[in-house]
Every structure is written in structure tokens, then in C-alpha cells.
Amino acid sequence: MSLGPLLTAPPPIPWHAFAAFAALAIGGAQLALPKGTTRHRVLGYAWAALMLGVAVSSFWIQQIRLIGPFSPIHILSILVVVTAPLAVWYAHTHKVAAHRSAMIKLYLFALIGAGIFTLVPGRIMHTVVFGQ
């Protein structure tokens, strides 16, 4: 495993990847730690901001061009841009079940699920994890 390919990749790929790594760690902590605390709120805002950063930065990553300059993964990015603020609003309005559901789905599908696809041969993260 070497971060070299990621560090030498053109922007915004490194920013996108490091924001996703941070979101993965913070999201895991959020799922494990007690809910409703000040720490949960602060980390939750940070996580939502990171997820928005990951989603928005993805629009400038266009190596796979299936629909004009975009790929189907960009549909997921649009969903994140809509769902992350909505999930924060759910928490703010005390719709706990909707908040929990939206955040868990974002973590599992938008972060872990999409992250698995970055390990496909030919992608930078495949090279980072498995080498040439």
C-alpha cells in the first residue's frame, strides 16, 4: 500500500479521497458513540460538511465518461447533495428516525458502497491499495 499515486494525482482527486477517508472515520465514530450529545452534534456537522465536499468534488473527477463528462456515480453525488442537508434538518427538527435512517444510508451506500467501486482495477485507489 502506497499513498504515492494518490498524492501525485491531479486535484481534486486527493482532496476528494482525503475528505472521504475523514468522513469514513468520523461516520464510524458517529455510529458507535452515544447519540444526542454535543460531541455527536459537532461531529455530525463535520461529517455532513465532509460528505458534501466529497460529493461536490466528484463533479470535477471525470475519468469515467458514460453520460457526457459524467458517470452514473455522479447520480449518487446529487443524492448526497440533497440528502445530507435534509438529514441534518431532520435532526434539527427532532425527526430522529428519519435522521438516523438517512445518515446510515449515506454512510453505507454513498461512502462505503461508492468507496468499494474505487478499488476496481485501473482506478487510483486500486493502485494505492494493491499496487501496480
PDB file of C-alpha atoms in Angstrom:
ATOM      1  CA  MET A   1       0.000   0.000   0.000  1.00  0.00           C
ATOM      2  CA  SER A   2       1.337   3.397  -1.032  1.00  0.00           C
ATOM      3  CA  LEU A   3      -0.243   6.848  -0.989  1.00  0.00           C
ATOM      4  CA  GLY A   4       2.111   7.915  -3.789  1.00  0.00           C
ATOM      5  CA  PRO A   5      -0.405   7.538  -6.642  1.00  0.00           C
ATOM      6  CA  LEU A   6      -2.987   9.493  -4.674  1.00  0.00           C
ATOM      7  CA  LEU A   7      -0.593  12.259  -3.677  1.00  0.00           C
ATOM      8  CA  THR A   8       0.557  12.736  -7.279  1.00  0.00           C
ATOM      9  CA  ALA A   9      -2.967  12.639  -8.745  1.00  0.00           C
ATOM     10  CA  PRO A  10      -4.330  15.911 -10.102  1.00  0.00           C
ATOM     11  CA  PRO A  11      -6.661  17.998  -7.950  1.00  0.00           C
ATOM     12  CA  PRO A  12      -9.376  17.457  -6.814  1.00  0.00           C
ATOM     13  CA  ILE A  13      -8.723  13.701  -6.544  1.00  0.00           C
ATOM     14  CA  PRO A  14      -6.501  13.884  -3.413  1.00  0.00           C
ATOM     15  CA  TRP A  15      -8.899  16.336  -1.701  1.00  0.00           C
ATOM     16  CA  HIS A  16     -11.839  14.106  -2.590  1.00  0.00           C
ATOM     17  CA  ALA A  17     -10.126  10.973  -1.266  1.00  0.00           C
ATOM     18  CA  PHE A  18      -8.859  12.509   1.984  1.00  0.00           C
ATOM     19  CA  ALA A  19     -12.271  14.045   2.694  1.00  0.00           C
ATOM     20  CA  ALA A  20     -13.796  10.588   2.105  1.00  0.00           C
ATOM     21  CA  PHE A  21     -11.229   8.981   4.470  1.00  0.00           C
ATOM     22  CA  ALA A  22     -12.069  11.552   7.159  1.00  0.00           C
ATOM     23  CA  ALA A  23     -15.815  11.022   6.607  1.00  0.00           C
ATOM     24  CA  LEU A  24     -15.334   7.273   6.883  1.00  0.00           C
ATOM     25  CA  ALA A  25     -13.589   7.653  10.265  1.00  0.00           C
ATOM     26  CA  ILE A  26     -15.952  10.275  11.682  1.00  0.00           C
ATOM     27  CA  GLY A  27     -19.007   8.400  10.406  1.00  0.00           C
ATOM     28  CA  GLY A  28     -17.840   5.190  12.045  1.00  0.00           C
ATOM     29  CA  ALA A  29     -17.341   7.039  15.314  1.00  0.00           C
ATOM     30  CA  GLN A  30     -20.775   8.603  14.996  1.00  0.00           C
ATOM     31  CA  LEU A  31     -22.387   5.199  14.580  1.00  0.00           C
ATOM     32  CA  ALA A  32     -20.546   3.805  17.624  1.00  0.00           C
ATOM     33  CA  LEU A  33     -20.679   6.730  20.077  1.00  0.00           C
ATOM     34  CA  PRO A  34     -23.677   7.917  22.137  1.00  0.00           C
ATOM     35  CA  LYS A  35     -26.273   9.957  20.263  1.00  0.00           C
ATOM     36  CA  GLY A  36     -27.740  13.344  21.172  1.00  0.00           C
ATOM     37  CA  THR A  37     -24.596  14.692  22.820  1.00  0.00           C
ATOM     38  CA  THR A  38     -22.754  17.890  21.950  1.00  0.00           C
ATOM     39  CA  ARG A  39     -19.926  15.740  20.572  1.00  0.00           C
ATOM     40  CA  HIS A  40     -22.424  13.928  18.330  1.00  0.00           C
ATOM     41  CA  ARG A  41     -23.769  17.241  17.008  1.00  0.00           C
ATOM     42  CA  VAL A  42     -20.334  18.728  16.349  1.00  0.00           C
ATOM     43  CA  LEU A  43     -19.027  15.583  14.662  1.00  0.00           C
ATOM     44  CA  GLY A  44     -22.304  15.312  12.752  1.00  0.00           C
ATOM     45  CA  TYR A  45     -21.927  18.786  11.262  1.00  0.00           C
ATOM     46  CA  ALA A  46     -18.304  17.994  10.364  1.00  0.00           C
ATOM     47  CA  TRP A  47     -19.359  14.692   8.782  1.00  0.00           C
ATOM     48  CA  ALA A  48     -22.145  16.314   6.761  1.00  0.00           C
ATOM     49  CA  ALA A  49     -19.723  19.001   5.539  1.00  0.00           C
ATOM     50  CA  LEU A  50     -17.174  16.364   4.557  1.00  0.00           C
ATOM     51  CA  MET A  51     -19.830  14.372   2.696  1.00  0.00           C
ATOM     52  CA  LEU A  52     -20.889  17.498   0.815  1.00  0.00           C
ATOM     53  CA  GLY A  53     -17.233  18.168  -0.019  1.00  0.00           C
ATOM     54  CA  VAL A  54     -16.792  14.614  -1.290  1.00  0.00           C
ATOM     55  CA  ALA A  55     -19.966  14.830  -3.380  1.00  0.00           C
ATOM     56  CA  VAL A  56     -19.264  18.266  -4.865  1.00  0.00           C
ATOM     57  CA  SER A  57     -15.615  17.495  -5.624  1.00  0.00           C
ATOM     58  CA  SER A  58     -16.711  14.373  -7.516  1.00  0.00           C
ATOM     59  CA  PHE A  59     -18.156  16.537 -10.299  1.00  0.00           C
ATOM     60  CA  TRP A  60     -14.596  17.526 -11.261  1.00  0.00           C
ATOM     61  CA  ILE A  61     -13.467  13.890 -11.386  1.00  0.00           C
ATOM     62  CA  GLN A  62     -14.382  12.687 -14.836  1.00  0.00           C
ATOM     63  CA  GLN A  63     -12.164   9.726 -15.722  1.00  0.00           C
ATOM     64  CA  ILE A  64     -15.177   7.501 -16.433  1.00  0.00           C
ATOM     65  CA  ARG A  65     -17.311   9.283 -19.036  1.00  0.00           C
ATOM     66  CA  LEU A  66     -20.517   7.403 -19.746  1.00  0.00           C
ATOM     67  CA  ILE A  67     -23.010  10.280 -19.792  1.00  0.00           C
ATOM     68  CA  GLY A  68     -21.206  13.226 -21.344  1.00  0.00           C
ATOM     69  CA  PRO A  69     -18.415  14.103 -18.913  1.00  0.00           C
ATOM     70  CA  PHE A  70     -20.124  12.216 -16.079  1.00  0.00           C
ATOM     71  CA  SER A  71     -20.621   8.645 -14.888  1.00  0.00           C
ATOM     72  CA  PRO A  72     -23.509   7.002 -13.039  1.00  0.00           C
ATOM     73  CA  ILE A  73     -21.675   7.597  -9.754  1.00  0.00           C
ATOM     74  CA  HIS A  74     -22.451  11.302 -10.169  1.00  0.00           C
ATOM     75  CA  ILE A  75     -26.139  10.478  -9.657  1.00  0.00           C
ATOM     76  CA  LEU A  76     -25.122   9.319  -6.187  1.00  0.00           C
ATOM     77  CA  SER A  77     -23.313  12.626  -5.692  1.00  0.00           C
ATOM     78  CA  ILE A  78     -26.523  14.507  -6.480  1.00  0.00           C
ATOM     79  CA  LEU A  79     -28.362  12.355  -3.941  1.00  0.00           C
ATOM     80  CA  VAL A  80     -25.727  13.172  -1.300  1.00  0.00           C
ATOM     81  CA  VAL A  81     -26.003  16.916  -2.014  1.00  0.00           C
ATOM     82  CA  VAL A  82     -29.758  16.638  -1.376  1.00  0.00           C
ATOM     83  CA  THR A  83     -29.812  14.031   1.410  1.00  0.00           C
ATOM     84  CA  ALA A  84     -27.025  15.281   3.713  1.00  0.00           C
ATOM     85  CA  PRO A  85     -28.638  18.684   4.388  1.00  0.00           C
ATOM     86  CA  LEU A  86     -32.039  17.005   4.637  1.00  0.00           C
ATOM     87  CA  ALA A  87     -30.699  14.578   7.251  1.00  0.00           C
ATOM     88  CA  VAL A  88     -29.256  17.488   9.251  1.00  0.00           C
ATOM     89  CA  TRP A  89     -32.629  19.228   9.047  1.00  0.00           C
ATOM     90  CA  TYR A  90     -34.303  16.035  10.310  1.00  0.00           C
ATOM     91  CA  ALA A  91     -32.071  16.145  13.385  1.00  0.00           C
ATOM     92  CA  HIS A  92     -32.703  19.843  13.883  1.00  0.00           C
ATOM     93  CA  THR A  93     -36.477  19.267  13.783  1.00  0.00           C
ATOM     94  CA  HIS A  94     -36.228  16.209  16.075  1.00  0.00           C
ATOM     95  CA  LYS A  95     -37.271  13.699  13.401  1.00  0.00           C
ATOM     96  CA  VAL A  96     -34.863  11.188  14.915  1.00  0.00           C
ATOM     97  CA  ALA A  97     -35.953   8.088  12.977  1.00  0.00           C
ATOM     98  CA  ALA A  98     -35.717   9.897   9.619  1.00  0.00           C
ATOM     99  CA  HIS A  99     -32.342  11.396  10.622  1.00  0.00           C
ATOM    100  CA  ARG A 100     -30.957   8.014  11.684  1.00  0.00           C
ATOM    101  CA  SER A 101     -32.191   6.307   8.524  1.00  0.00           C
ATOM    102  CA  ALA A 102     -30.807   8.976   6.179  1.00  0.00           C
ATOM    103  CA  MET A 103     -27.413   9.111   7.883  1.00  0.00           C
ATOM    104  CA  ILE A 104     -26.975   5.334   7.989  1.00  0.00           C
ATOM    105  CA  LYS A 105     -27.926   5.064   4.312  1.00  0.00           C
ATOM    106  CA  LEU A 106     -25.498   7.841   3.390  1.00  0.00           C
ATOM    107  CA  TYR A 107     -22.707   6.116   5.299  1.00  0.00           C
ATOM    108  CA  LEU A 108     -23.370   2.648   3.886  1.00  0.00           C
ATOM    109  CA  PHE A 109     -24.246   3.460   0.288  1.00  0.00           C
ATOM    110  CA  ALA A 110     -22.663   6.808  -0.530  1.00  0.00           C
ATOM    111  CA  LEU A 111     -19.439   6.286   1.397  1.00  0.00           C
ATOM    112  CA  ILE A 112     -18.727   2.577   1.772  1.00  0.00           C
ATOM    113  CA  GLY A 113     -20.615   1.410  -1.316  1.00  0.00           C
ATOM    114  CA  ALA A 114     -19.136   4.050  -3.600  1.00  0.00           C
ATOM    115  CA  GLY A 115     -15.734   3.531  -1.967  1.00  0.00           C
ATOM    116  CA  ILE A 116     -15.741  -0.130  -2.945  1.00  0.00           C
ATOM    117  CA  PHE A 117     -16.053   0.888  -6.593  1.00  0.00           C
ATOM    118  CA  THR A 118     -12.842   2.919  -6.295  1.00  0.00           C
ATOM    119  CA  LEU A 119     -10.983  -0.383  -5.860  1.00  0.00           C
ATOM    120  CA  VAL A 120     -11.749  -1.501  -9.421  1.00  0.00           C
ATOM    121  CA  PRO A 121      -8.548  -2.146 -11.439  1.00  0.00           C
ATOM    122  CA  GLY A 122      -7.439   0.944 -13.317  1.00  0.00           C
ATOM    123  CA  ARG A 123      -8.629   3.375 -10.635  1.00  0.00           C
ATOM    124  CA  ILE A 124      -6.177   5.319  -8.468  1.00  0.00           C
ATOM    125  CA  MET A 125      -7.383   3.772  -5.210  1.00  0.00           C
ATOM    126  CA  HIS A 126      -6.816   0.289  -6.639  1.00  0.00           C
ATOM    127  CA  THR A 127      -3.201   1.269  -7.239  1.00  0.00           C
ATOM    128  CA  VAL A 128      -2.938   2.804  -3.748  1.00  0.00           C
ATOM    129  CA  VAL A 129      -4.259  -0.342  -2.040  1.00  0.00           C
ATOM    130  CA  PHE A 130      -2.974  -3.143  -4.285  1.00  0.00           C
ATOM    131  CA  GLY A 131      -0.045  -1.573  -6.148  1.00  0.00           C
ATOM    132  CA  GLN A 132       0.541  -1.748  -9.892  1.00  0.00           C
TER     133      GLN A 132
END
